[in-house]
């Protein structure tokens, strides 16, 4: 039974919230702008975010960043719905107020990202039913993750990962606030809905967060009289909003010439080809046996280790059209299911990629800054530096980290914190498996969401240790 003093000390405090938000925003803005703005260069996929913001652009991998993208007459009809485009469109509108004439300024986009990140950290801090010391330690830990060089540049970029981080952190804060009493619970429900929509629609790969978040929403006990209705309303908003967002885009053209409105269908064949010829028929194993297991001809062994965009890919082979129906996720899943040792090897390599944290080809600076192509900033490398030391251990490092989070989540299983840790752990695991077994390329970049979820969970699991939790 808590004393009156303890209840006052652990109650969400507006003054604490304003303080955490102000300090967090100031720190993130300095980190972003001093001595010069930083971002992450286009890997060739940035045109999707730009199109969603109304700008037609032909993307190619770039060694430097651009800080401004000019408006294009007629706008753009997007075939991808990415929540980074929502933030980019807002940045365009804000830029118009300062005379940018519908151009997208990545400086404005980065400032908006800092505001959302500071708000998300504040929501988590206010949602924790513990004293100021624990809350401030959590705020510090989360800021080290958010500001880390492995993640921060995405907020001001035309890549999709930035809003996955922001949305996930907002959803975590919203779930914690939902369990607090009175109006804070209502605020938490709203924050959860907004953050969830942003996180789920960040990328095609993050759509899998939707069912996990829906379960988490229903497991948290709202601090209101009604037990189920508020959660059901939030789940309805998440499902309805995501359906509307994903169905409001134009159909995408797949490599075989067909058109589909199913999210990610245009890149499905590309991802399968990359997975098969980079992760399975990779030139380091028995290519003939692997091709036979996949139902592909022995002659395809000449393409071992060659991805879709390789100068000599399998798609140029005259036999490829005959075997195109074997290039499916079901075929790949069947191979991994029947070759456990190979699957484990791929997962171990993917764990190393996850802990590596940062791809080396995404530059941080403009060409005029005077740095070499692909040069990267290391203003806050604390967290990614530590995980990088663990990267050679692969699963031997990653699995113990996840087990620690699972243990702490079980200890807090009757609280909102336990629900949040369970959500972060399942998101991290799901994103890890999808990227490891389903993409084949850019493995470090594609593991960024899994790493971010893991690190946020570790902060919450590690800092919230001694205090006795209150029931959610």
Tab-separated table of C-alpha atoms in Angstrom:
chain	number	residue	atom	x	y	z
A	1	UNK	CA	0.000	0.000	0.000
A	2	UNK	CA	1.485	3.323	-1.086
A	3	UNK	CA	1.606	6.250	1.283
A	4	UNK	CA	0.205	9.624	0.267
A	5	UNK	CA	3.748	10.964	-0.170
A	6	UNK	CA	4.637	8.083	-2.486
A	7	UNK	CA	1.513	8.632	-4.574
A	8	UNK	CA	2.349	12.303	-4.994
A	9	UNK	CA	5.960	11.481	-5.863
A	10	UNK	CA	5.026	8.951	-8.574
A	11	UNK	CA	2.069	10.873	-10.009
A	12	UNK	CA	2.541	12.269	-13.556
A	13	UNK	CA	3.771	15.838	-13.008
A	14	UNK	CA	3.163	18.512	-15.658
A	15	UNK	CA	6.170	20.427	-14.325
A	16	UNK	CA	8.391	17.360	-14.759
A	17	UNK	CA	6.934	16.840	-18.225
A	18	UNK	CA	7.684	20.392	-19.323
A	19	UNK	CA	11.179	20.129	-17.921
A	20	UNK	CA	11.972	16.826	-19.624
A	21	UNK	CA	10.500	18.005	-22.917
A	22	UNK	CA	12.365	21.312	-22.874
A	23	UNK	CA	15.733	19.823	-21.971
A	24	UNK	CA	15.300	16.930	-24.422
A	25	UNK	CA	14.324	19.222	-27.284
A	26	UNK	CA	17.196	21.596	-26.624
A	27	UNK	CA	19.701	18.732	-26.476
A	28	UNK	CA	18.400	17.138	-29.670
A	29	UNK	CA	18.375	20.442	-31.581
A	30	UNK	CA	21.973	21.166	-30.604
A	31	UNK	CA	22.903	17.616	-31.547
A	32	UNK	CA	21.197	18.104	-34.944
A	33	UNK	CA	22.323	21.586	-35.921
A	34	UNK	CA	25.731	22.179	-34.321
A	35	UNK	CA	28.126	22.675	-35.999
A	36	UNK	CA	26.095	21.769	-39.125
A	37	UNK	CA	22.896	19.807	-39.870
A	38	UNK	CA	23.307	16.078	-40.415
A	39	UNK	CA	21.122	13.477	-42.067
A	40	UNK	CA	21.488	10.151	-43.893
A	41	UNK	CA	22.066	9.976	-47.624
A	42	UNK	CA	19.635	8.395	-50.056
A	43	UNK	CA	20.218	4.666	-50.594
A	44	UNK	CA	18.081	4.701	-53.733
A	45	UNK	CA	14.685	4.314	-52.038
A	46	UNK	CA	14.181	7.943	-51.034
A	47	UNK	CA	11.894	8.634	-53.964
A	48	UNK	CA	9.078	6.852	-52.104
A	49	UNK	CA	9.104	9.290	-49.177
A	50	UNK	CA	9.489	12.236	-51.550
A	51	UNK	CA	6.585	11.076	-53.694
A	52	UNK	CA	4.380	10.862	-50.632
A	53	UNK	CA	5.332	14.475	-49.909
A	54	UNK	CA	4.281	15.498	-53.435
A	55	UNK	CA	7.769	15.605	-54.993
A	56	UNK	CA	8.690	13.508	-58.027
A	57	UNK	CA	12.277	12.316	-57.779
A	58	UNK	CA	14.446	9.645	-59.350
A	59	UNK	CA	16.575	8.165	-56.593
A	60	UNK	CA	20.045	6.729	-56.918
A	61	UNK	CA	22.429	5.803	-54.115
A	62	UNK	CA	24.148	9.012	-53.032
A	63	UNK	CA	27.445	9.540	-51.153
A	64	UNK	CA	26.245	12.881	-49.750
A	65	UNK	CA	23.017	14.277	-48.370
A	66	UNK	CA	20.854	17.019	-49.867
A	67	UNK	CA	19.249	19.502	-47.520
A	68	UNK	CA	16.504	20.611	-49.888
A	69	UNK	CA	14.299	19.032	-52.556
A	70	UNK	CA	12.469	21.378	-54.885
A	71	UNK	CA	8.765	21.064	-55.551
A	72	UNK	CA	7.740	19.474	-58.855
A	73	UNK	CA	4.821	20.610	-61.039
A	74	UNK	CA	1.883	18.241	-60.802
A	75	UNK	CA	3.115	16.625	-57.587
A	76	UNK	CA	3.461	12.843	-57.397
A	77	UNK	CA	1.072	9.904	-57.163
A	78	UNK	CA	2.557	7.584	-54.490
A	79	UNK	CA	2.339	3.796	-54.661
A	80	UNK	CA	3.815	3.466	-51.150
A	81	UNK	CA	2.325	4.876	-47.957
A	82	UNK	CA	5.161	5.730	-45.581
A	83	UNK	CA	4.605	7.771	-42.443
A	84	UNK	CA	7.905	9.589	-43.026
A	85	UNK	CA	6.059	11.133	-45.978
A	86	UNK	CA	3.466	12.508	-43.544
A	87	UNK	CA	6.194	14.247	-41.572
A	88	UNK	CA	7.847	15.387	-44.818
A	89	UNK	CA	4.582	16.870	-46.079
A	90	UNK	CA	4.196	18.703	-42.770
A	91	UNK	CA	7.758	19.981	-43.212
A	92	UNK	CA	6.787	21.291	-46.667
A	93	UNK	CA	3.800	23.133	-45.173
A	94	UNK	CA	5.939	24.597	-42.394
A	95	UNK	CA	8.575	25.567	-44.944
A	96	UNK	CA	5.950	27.489	-46.920
A	97	UNK	CA	5.477	29.720	-43.885
A	98	UNK	CA	9.158	30.666	-44.199
A	99	UNK	CA	9.070	31.251	-47.961
A	100	UNK	CA	10.440	27.923	-49.207
A	101	UNK	CA	7.660	27.679	-51.826
A	102	UNK	CA	6.682	24.022	-51.399
A	103	UNK	CA	10.274	22.783	-51.255
A	104	UNK	CA	11.158	20.110	-48.716
A	105	UNK	CA	13.860	21.281	-46.335
A	106	UNK	CA	15.522	18.462	-44.444
A	107	UNK	CA	16.462	20.989	-41.779
A	108	UNK	CA	12.768	21.660	-41.123
A	109	UNK	CA	12.112	17.907	-41.261
A	110	UNK	CA	14.876	17.286	-38.739
A	111	UNK	CA	13.551	19.938	-36.361
A	112	UNK	CA	10.101	18.332	-36.502
A	113	UNK	CA	11.707	14.964	-35.795
A	114	UNK	CA	13.440	16.422	-32.743
A	115	UNK	CA	10.125	17.810	-31.463
A	116	UNK	CA	8.376	14.450	-31.841
A	117	UNK	CA	11.307	12.583	-30.276
A	118	UNK	CA	11.343	14.921	-27.262
A	119	UNK	CA	7.585	14.495	-26.872
A	120	UNK	CA	7.926	10.704	-27.044
A	121	UNK	CA	10.639	10.637	-24.358
A	122	UNK	CA	8.469	12.878	-22.195
A	123	UNK	CA	5.461	10.561	-22.621
A	124	UNK	CA	7.515	7.568	-21.462
A	125	UNK	CA	8.839	9.465	-18.449
A	126	UNK	CA	5.377	10.657	-17.402
A	127	UNK	CA	3.943	7.176	-17.889
A	128	UNK	CA	6.314	5.468	-15.457
A	129	UNK	CA	4.809	5.121	-11.940
A	130	UNK	CA	8.109	5.668	-10.191
A	131	UNK	CA	9.992	8.463	-8.498
A	132	UNK	CA	11.932	11.283	-10.186
A	133	UNK	CA	15.305	9.526	-9.989
A	134	UNK	CA	14.128	6.504	-11.976
A	135	UNK	CA	12.270	8.700	-14.452
A	136	UNK	CA	15.254	10.934	-15.101
A	137	UNK	CA	17.551	7.930	-15.565
A	138	UNK	CA	15.097	6.526	-18.108
A	139	UNK	CA	14.996	9.901	-19.876
A	140	UNK	CA	18.792	9.952	-20.078
A	141	UNK	CA	18.933	6.389	-21.377
A	142	UNK	CA	16.293	7.023	-24.016
A	143	UNK	CA	18.003	10.227	-25.166
A	144	UNK	CA	21.269	8.310	-25.613
A	145	UNK	CA	19.407	5.853	-27.851
A	146	UNK	CA	17.443	8.461	-29.815
A	147	UNK	CA	20.469	10.727	-30.298
A	148	UNK	CA	22.828	7.898	-31.223
A	149	UNK	CA	24.504	8.287	-34.595
A	150	UNK	CA	23.026	4.970	-35.741
A	151	UNK	CA	19.465	6.334	-35.497
A	152	UNK	CA	19.393	10.110	-35.320
A	153	UNK	CA	20.172	10.844	-38.967
A	154	UNK	CA	17.043	9.007	-40.103
A	155	UNK	CA	14.815	11.707	-38.554
A	156	UNK	CA	15.976	14.304	-41.091
A	157	UNK	CA	16.263	11.915	-44.039
A	158	UNK	CA	14.072	10.692	-46.883
A	159	UNK	CA	14.311	7.129	-45.584
A	160	UNK	CA	11.457	5.369	-43.785
A	161	UNK	CA	13.093	4.180	-40.583
A	162	UNK	CA	12.890	7.510	-38.742
A	163	UNK	CA	9.149	7.425	-38.133
A	164	UNK	CA	9.357	3.750	-37.157
A	165	UNK	CA	11.567	4.832	-34.249
A	166	UNK	CA	9.428	7.844	-33.367
A	167	UNK	CA	6.123	6.008	-33.633
A	168	UNK	CA	7.303	3.052	-31.584
A	169	UNK	CA	8.581	5.323	-28.807
A	170	UNK	CA	5.328	7.316	-28.837
A	171	UNK	CA	3.314	4.084	-28.606
A	172	UNK	CA	5.414	2.946	-25.638
A	173	UNK	CA	4.814	6.233	-23.856
A	174	UNK	CA	1.125	6.079	-24.703
A	175	UNK	CA	0.713	2.576	-23.282
A	176	UNK	CA	2.414	3.573	-20.043
A	177	UNK	CA	0.241	6.691	-19.740
A	178	UNK	CA	-2.899	4.657	-20.457
A	179	UNK	CA	-2.431	2.818	-17.158
A	180	UNK	CA	-2.217	6.052	-15.187
A	181	UNK	CA	-5.319	7.441	-13.457
A	182	UNK	CA	-7.838	9.978	-14.743
A	183	UNK	CA	-7.120	12.245	-17.681
A	184	UNK	CA	-3.624	10.862	-18.088
A	185	UNK	CA	-5.179	7.600	-19.213
A	186	UNK	CA	-7.135	9.424	-21.904
A	187	UNK	CA	-4.004	11.219	-23.033
A	188	UNK	CA	-2.229	7.861	-23.179
A	189	UNK	CA	-4.899	6.326	-25.377
A	190	UNK	CA	-4.596	9.215	-27.839
A	191	UNK	CA	-0.784	9.066	-27.861
A	192	UNK	CA	-0.897	5.295	-28.390
A	193	UNK	CA	-3.209	5.683	-31.380
A	194	UNK	CA	-1.072	8.380	-33.008
A	195	UNK	CA	2.226	6.657	-32.306
A	196	UNK	CA	0.862	3.302	-33.408
A	197	UNK	CA	-0.318	4.651	-36.765
A	198	UNK	CA	3.064	6.288	-37.347
A	199	UNK	CA	5.026	3.149	-36.397
A	200	UNK	CA	2.853	0.632	-38.242
A	201	UNK	CA	2.868	2.650	-41.484
A	202	UNK	CA	6.555	3.559	-41.408
A	203	UNK	CA	7.478	0.784	-43.869
A	204	UNK	CA	5.884	-2.261	-45.425
A	205	UNK	CA	7.951	-4.373	-43.012
A	206	UNK	CA	6.503	-2.572	-39.981
A	207	UNK	CA	2.908	-3.524	-40.791
A	208	UNK	CA	3.517	-6.611	-38.638
A	209	UNK	CA	3.563	-4.305	-35.595
A	210	UNK	CA	-0.214	-3.783	-35.896
A	211	UNK	CA	-1.415	-7.079	-34.336
A	212	UNK	CA	1.282	-6.923	-31.653
A	213	UNK	CA	0.286	-3.396	-30.688
A	214	UNK	CA	-3.411	-4.296	-30.721
A	215	UNK	CA	-2.763	-7.066	-28.186
A	216	UNK	CA	-0.683	-4.709	-26.040
A	217	UNK	CA	-3.448	-2.090	-26.046
A	218	UNK	CA	-5.981	-4.657	-24.833
A	219	UNK	CA	-3.640	-5.979	-22.122
A	220	UNK	CA	-2.971	-2.607	-20.508
A	221	UNK	CA	-5.556	-1.722	-17.882
A	222	UNK	CA	-6.803	1.821	-18.540
A	223	UNK	CA	-6.913	4.095	-15.530
A	224	UNK	CA	-10.617	4.718	-16.148
A	225	UNK	CA	-13.832	3.020	-15.062
A	226	UNK	CA	-14.390	1.293	-18.372
A	227	UNK	CA	-12.102	-1.727	-18.814
A	228	UNK	CA	-12.381	-2.767	-22.456
A	229	UNK	CA	-14.104	0.003	-24.420
A	230	UNK	CA	-11.176	2.486	-24.552
A	231	UNK	CA	-8.766	-0.181	-25.755
A	232	UNK	CA	-11.192	-1.463	-28.368
A	233	UNK	CA	-11.634	2.076	-29.687
A	234	UNK	CA	-7.860	2.504	-30.025
A	235	UNK	CA	-7.552	-0.848	-31.820
A	236	UNK	CA	-10.342	0.215	-34.188
A	237	UNK	CA	-8.516	3.476	-34.917
A	238	UNK	CA	-5.246	1.619	-35.548
A	239	UNK	CA	-6.829	-0.928	-37.873
A	240	UNK	CA	-9.069	1.539	-39.693
A	241	UNK	CA	-6.340	4.149	-40.062
A	242	UNK	CA	-3.848	1.627	-41.382
A	243	UNK	CA	-6.382	0.191	-43.838
A	244	UNK	CA	-7.178	3.673	-45.123
A	245	UNK	CA	-3.516	4.633	-45.392
A	246	UNK	CA	-2.472	1.498	-47.266
A	247	UNK	CA	-5.489	1.472	-49.581
A	248	UNK	CA	-5.253	5.148	-50.521
A	249	UNK	CA	-2.150	4.783	-52.706
A	250	UNK	CA	-1.902	3.970	-56.404
A	251	UNK	CA	-1.210	0.363	-57.516
A	252	UNK	CA	2.468	-0.503	-57.902
A	253	UNK	CA	3.978	-2.217	-60.940
A	254	UNK	CA	5.852	-5.455	-60.204
A	255	UNK	CA	8.864	-6.658	-62.255
A	256	UNK	CA	6.636	-9.155	-64.135
A	257	UNK	CA	4.489	-6.286	-65.419
A	258	UNK	CA	1.493	-6.878	-63.173
A	259	UNK	CA	-0.082	-4.184	-61.003
A	260	UNK	CA	-1.110	-4.663	-57.420
A	261	UNK	CA	-2.366	-2.554	-54.551
A	262	UNK	CA	-1.040	-5.017	-51.951
A	263	UNK	CA	1.702	-3.223	-49.931
A	264	UNK	CA	5.164	-4.391	-50.967
A	265	UNK	CA	3.986	-6.598	-53.814
A	266	UNK	CA	6.128	-4.733	-56.349
A	267	UNK	CA	9.325	-5.629	-54.464
A	268	UNK	CA	8.395	-9.149	-53.339
A	269	UNK	CA	10.084	-10.910	-56.261
A	270	UNK	CA	13.175	-8.711	-55.884
A	271	UNK	CA	13.479	-9.594	-52.195
A	272	UNK	CA	13.034	-13.314	-52.881
A	273	UNK	CA	15.704	-13.322	-55.594
A	274	UNK	CA	18.085	-11.507	-53.249
A	275	UNK	CA	17.321	-13.933	-50.431
A	276	UNK	CA	17.874	-16.998	-52.612
A	277	UNK	CA	21.072	-15.882	-54.326
A	278	UNK	CA	22.658	-13.995	-51.430
A	279	UNK	CA	21.574	-16.053	-48.403
A	280	UNK	CA	21.007	-19.568	-49.792
A	281	UNK	CA	22.783	-20.080	-53.131
A	282	UNK	CA	25.605	-17.859	-51.935
A	283	UNK	CA	28.686	-19.567	-53.387
A	284	UNK	CA	29.791	-20.899	-49.996
A	285	UNK	CA	27.620	-24.023	-49.842
A	286	UNK	CA	26.492	-26.873	-52.108
A	287	UNK	CA	24.782	-24.822	-54.822
A	288	UNK	CA	23.488	-27.844	-56.718
A	289	UNK	CA	21.788	-29.325	-53.650
A	290	UNK	CA	20.338	-25.951	-52.631
A	291	UNK	CA	18.960	-25.311	-56.124
A	292	UNK	CA	17.425	-28.787	-56.202
A	293	UNK	CA	15.738	-28.156	-52.844
A	294	UNK	CA	14.334	-24.913	-54.226
A	295	UNK	CA	13.152	-26.558	-57.447
A	296	UNK	CA	15.555	-24.510	-59.601
A	297	UNK	CA	17.831	-25.773	-62.409
A	298	UNK	CA	21.541	-26.568	-61.755
A	299	UNK	CA	22.587	-23.967	-64.334
A	300	UNK	CA	21.476	-21.213	-61.959
A	301	UNK	CA	24.584	-21.978	-59.871
A	302	UNK	CA	26.468	-19.469	-62.045
A	303	UNK	CA	24.489	-16.689	-60.313
A	304	UNK	CA	25.511	-17.673	-56.784
A	305	UNK	CA	26.143	-14.545	-54.743
A	306	UNK	CA	24.579	-12.283	-57.388
A	307	UNK	CA	21.623	-10.203	-56.233
A	308	UNK	CA	18.887	-8.575	-58.292
A	309	UNK	CA	20.987	-5.491	-59.109
A	310	UNK	CA	24.211	-7.374	-59.836
A	311	UNK	CA	25.610	-6.883	-63.380
A	312	UNK	CA	25.044	-10.629	-63.981
A	313	UNK	CA	21.771	-11.531	-62.195
A	314	UNK	CA	19.616	-14.609	-62.621
A	315	UNK	CA	16.807	-12.566	-64.185
A	316	UNK	CA	18.767	-12.304	-67.461
A	317	UNK	CA	18.871	-16.083	-67.859
A	318	UNK	CA	16.618	-17.415	-70.654
A	319	UNK	CA	15.286	-20.050	-68.248
A	320	UNK	CA	14.227	-17.496	-65.638
A	321	UNK	CA	10.671	-16.919	-66.938
A	322	UNK	CA	10.040	-20.682	-66.727
A	323	UNK	CA	11.050	-20.791	-63.062
A	324	UNK	CA	9.643	-17.441	-61.996
A	325	UNK	CA	6.833	-19.201	-60.121
A	326	UNK	CA	9.487	-20.683	-57.801
A	327	UNK	CA	10.582	-17.215	-56.694
A	328	UNK	CA	8.116	-17.020	-53.819
A	329	UNK	CA	8.338	-16.427	-50.087
A	330	UNK	CA	6.633	-19.782	-49.546
A	331	UNK	CA	9.410	-21.591	-51.378
A	332	UNK	CA	12.057	-19.735	-49.362
A	333	UNK	CA	10.226	-20.438	-46.088
A	334	UNK	CA	10.037	-24.139	-46.941
A	335	UNK	CA	13.798	-24.225	-47.551
A	336	UNK	CA	14.610	-22.570	-44.232
A	337	UNK	CA	12.150	-24.820	-42.400
A	338	UNK	CA	13.825	-27.967	-43.758
A	339	UNK	CA	17.430	-26.745	-43.377
A	340	UNK	CA	17.700	-25.683	-39.714
A	341	UNK	CA	21.498	-25.476	-39.631
A	342	UNK	CA	21.531	-23.127	-42.617
A	343	UNK	CA	18.746	-21.074	-41.093
A	344	UNK	CA	20.662	-20.744	-37.849
A	345	UNK	CA	23.763	-19.605	-39.739
A	346	UNK	CA	21.756	-16.909	-41.553
A	347	UNK	CA	20.203	-15.752	-38.273
A	348	UNK	CA	23.602	-15.627	-36.581
A	349	UNK	CA	24.980	-13.457	-39.358
A	350	UNK	CA	21.879	-11.257	-39.153
A	351	UNK	CA	22.381	-10.856	-35.398
A	352	UNK	CA	25.856	-9.518	-36.098
A	353	UNK	CA	24.378	-7.124	-38.655
A	354	UNK	CA	21.800	-5.962	-36.104
A	355	UNK	CA	24.447	-5.249	-33.467
A	356	UNK	CA	26.684	-3.522	-36.035
A	357	UNK	CA	23.957	-0.861	-35.923
A	358	UNK	CA	25.010	1.325	-38.810
A	359	UNK	CA	25.625	0.699	-42.537
A	360	UNK	CA	28.840	2.272	-43.783
A	361	UNK	CA	27.433	3.594	-47.077
A	362	UNK	CA	24.923	6.158	-45.738
A	363	UNK	CA	26.714	9.485	-45.613
A	364	UNK	CA	25.904	12.210	-43.071
A	365	UNK	CA	27.066	15.442	-44.738
A	366	UNK	CA	26.489	17.609	-47.788
A	367	UNK	CA	29.096	17.689	-50.530
A	368	UNK	CA	29.923	21.311	-49.606
A	369	UNK	CA	30.870	20.335	-46.043
A	370	UNK	CA	34.291	19.187	-47.253
A	371	UNK	CA	34.141	15.570	-46.099
A	372	UNK	CA	34.933	12.481	-48.138
A	373	UNK	CA	32.068	10.630	-49.899
A	374	UNK	CA	29.996	8.489	-47.498
A	375	UNK	CA	31.650	10.195	-44.484
A	376	UNK	CA	29.624	9.726	-41.316
A	377	UNK	CA	29.186	11.754	-38.139
A	378	UNK	CA	29.960	10.305	-34.716
A	379	UNK	CA	28.586	12.971	-32.393
A	380	UNK	CA	26.802	10.501	-30.123
A	381	UNK	CA	28.167	6.981	-30.776
A	382	UNK	CA	27.709	5.640	-27.247
A	383	UNK	CA	25.055	2.951	-27.712
A	384	UNK	CA	26.017	1.857	-31.230
A	385	UNK	CA	29.659	1.772	-30.142
A	386	UNK	CA	28.793	-0.709	-27.402
A	387	UNK	CA	26.653	-2.903	-29.632
A	388	UNK	CA	29.358	-2.821	-32.290
A	389	UNK	CA	31.737	-4.453	-29.823
A	390	UNK	CA	29.216	-7.285	-29.437
A	391	UNK	CA	28.542	-7.703	-33.160
A	392	UNK	CA	31.127	-10.488	-33.767
A	393	UNK	CA	29.294	-12.633	-31.197
A	394	UNK	CA	26.068	-12.667	-33.223
A	395	UNK	CA	23.305	-14.653	-31.548
A	396	UNK	CA	25.555	-15.375	-28.566
A	397	UNK	CA	25.214	-11.688	-27.655
A	398	UNK	CA	21.724	-10.911	-28.969
A	399	UNK	CA	19.845	-13.830	-27.399
A	400	UNK	CA	21.050	-13.079	-23.829
A	401	UNK	CA	19.947	-9.458	-24.259
A	402	UNK	CA	16.488	-10.591	-25.335
A	403	UNK	CA	16.328	-13.131	-22.502
A	404	UNK	CA	17.125	-10.366	-20.026
A	405	UNK	CA	14.272	-8.249	-21.420
A	406	UNK	CA	11.950	-11.260	-21.310
A	407	UNK	CA	12.874	-11.948	-17.682
A	408	UNK	CA	12.292	-8.352	-16.655
A	409	UNK	CA	9.027	-8.316	-18.590
A	410	UNK	CA	7.889	-11.427	-16.736
A	411	UNK	CA	8.778	-9.852	-13.403
A	412	UNK	CA	6.595	-6.862	-14.343
A	413	UNK	CA	3.932	-8.963	-16.080
A	414	UNK	CA	1.060	-7.467	-14.069
A	415	UNK	CA	1.995	-3.908	-14.996
A	416	UNK	CA	1.915	-1.711	-18.055
A	417	UNK	CA	5.720	-1.862	-18.081
A	418	UNK	CA	5.563	-5.634	-18.526
A	419	UNK	CA	3.190	-5.204	-21.476
A	420	UNK	CA	5.498	-2.625	-23.024
A	421	UNK	CA	8.549	-4.862	-22.634
A	422	UNK	CA	6.618	-7.713	-24.234
A	423	UNK	CA	5.643	-5.462	-27.147
A	424	UNK	CA	9.187	-4.235	-27.716
A	425	UNK	CA	10.604	-7.758	-27.514
A	426	UNK	CA	8.134	-9.226	-30.009
A	427	UNK	CA	8.595	-6.265	-32.368
A	428	UNK	CA	12.366	-6.694	-32.202
A	429	UNK	CA	12.143	-10.442	-32.827
A	430	UNK	CA	9.626	-10.076	-35.656
A	431	UNK	CA	11.616	-7.359	-37.414
A	432	UNK	CA	14.801	-9.382	-36.957
A	433	UNK	CA	13.380	-12.528	-38.561
A	434	UNK	CA	11.698	-10.637	-41.414
A	435	UNK	CA	14.899	-8.809	-42.333
A	436	UNK	CA	17.165	-11.817	-41.818
A	437	UNK	CA	15.171	-14.329	-43.859
A	438	UNK	CA	13.198	-12.078	-46.187
A	439	UNK	CA	15.378	-9.306	-47.607
A	440	UNK	CA	18.860	-10.551	-48.444
A	441	UNK	CA	20.416	-7.095	-48.918
A	442	UNK	CA	21.167	-4.018	-46.818
A	443	UNK	CA	21.033	-6.281	-43.804
A	444	UNK	CA	22.434	-3.756	-41.317
A	445	UNK	CA	19.976	-1.028	-42.354
A	446	UNK	CA	17.015	-3.391	-42.395
A	447	UNK	CA	17.775	-4.460	-38.807
A	448	UNK	CA	17.615	-0.875	-37.499
A	449	UNK	CA	14.037	-1.114	-36.208
A	450	UNK	CA	14.799	-4.386	-34.399
A	451	UNK	CA	17.869	-2.835	-32.780
A	452	UNK	CA	15.985	0.310	-31.737
A	453	UNK	CA	13.210	-1.743	-30.118
A	454	UNK	CA	15.804	-3.870	-28.345
A	455	UNK	CA	17.672	-0.859	-26.961
A	456	UNK	CA	14.533	0.928	-25.741
A	457	UNK	CA	13.516	-2.300	-24.004
A	458	UNK	CA	16.956	-2.621	-22.398
A	459	UNK	CA	16.755	0.940	-21.063
A	460	UNK	CA	13.359	0.294	-19.479
A	461	UNK	CA	14.282	-3.170	-18.231
A	462	UNK	CA	17.635	-2.109	-16.838
A	463	UNK	CA	16.769	1.186	-15.172
A	464	UNK	CA	13.416	0.227	-13.664
A	465	UNK	CA	14.931	-2.330	-11.324
A	466	UNK	CA	14.495	-1.897	-7.593
A	467	UNK	CA	11.235	0.019	-7.160
A	468	UNK	CA	8.149	-2.069	-6.560
A	469	UNK	CA	5.862	-1.624	-9.590
A	470	UNK	CA	2.256	-0.577	-9.313
A	471	UNK	CA	-0.446	-2.575	-11.011
A	472	UNK	CA	-1.413	-1.504	-14.527
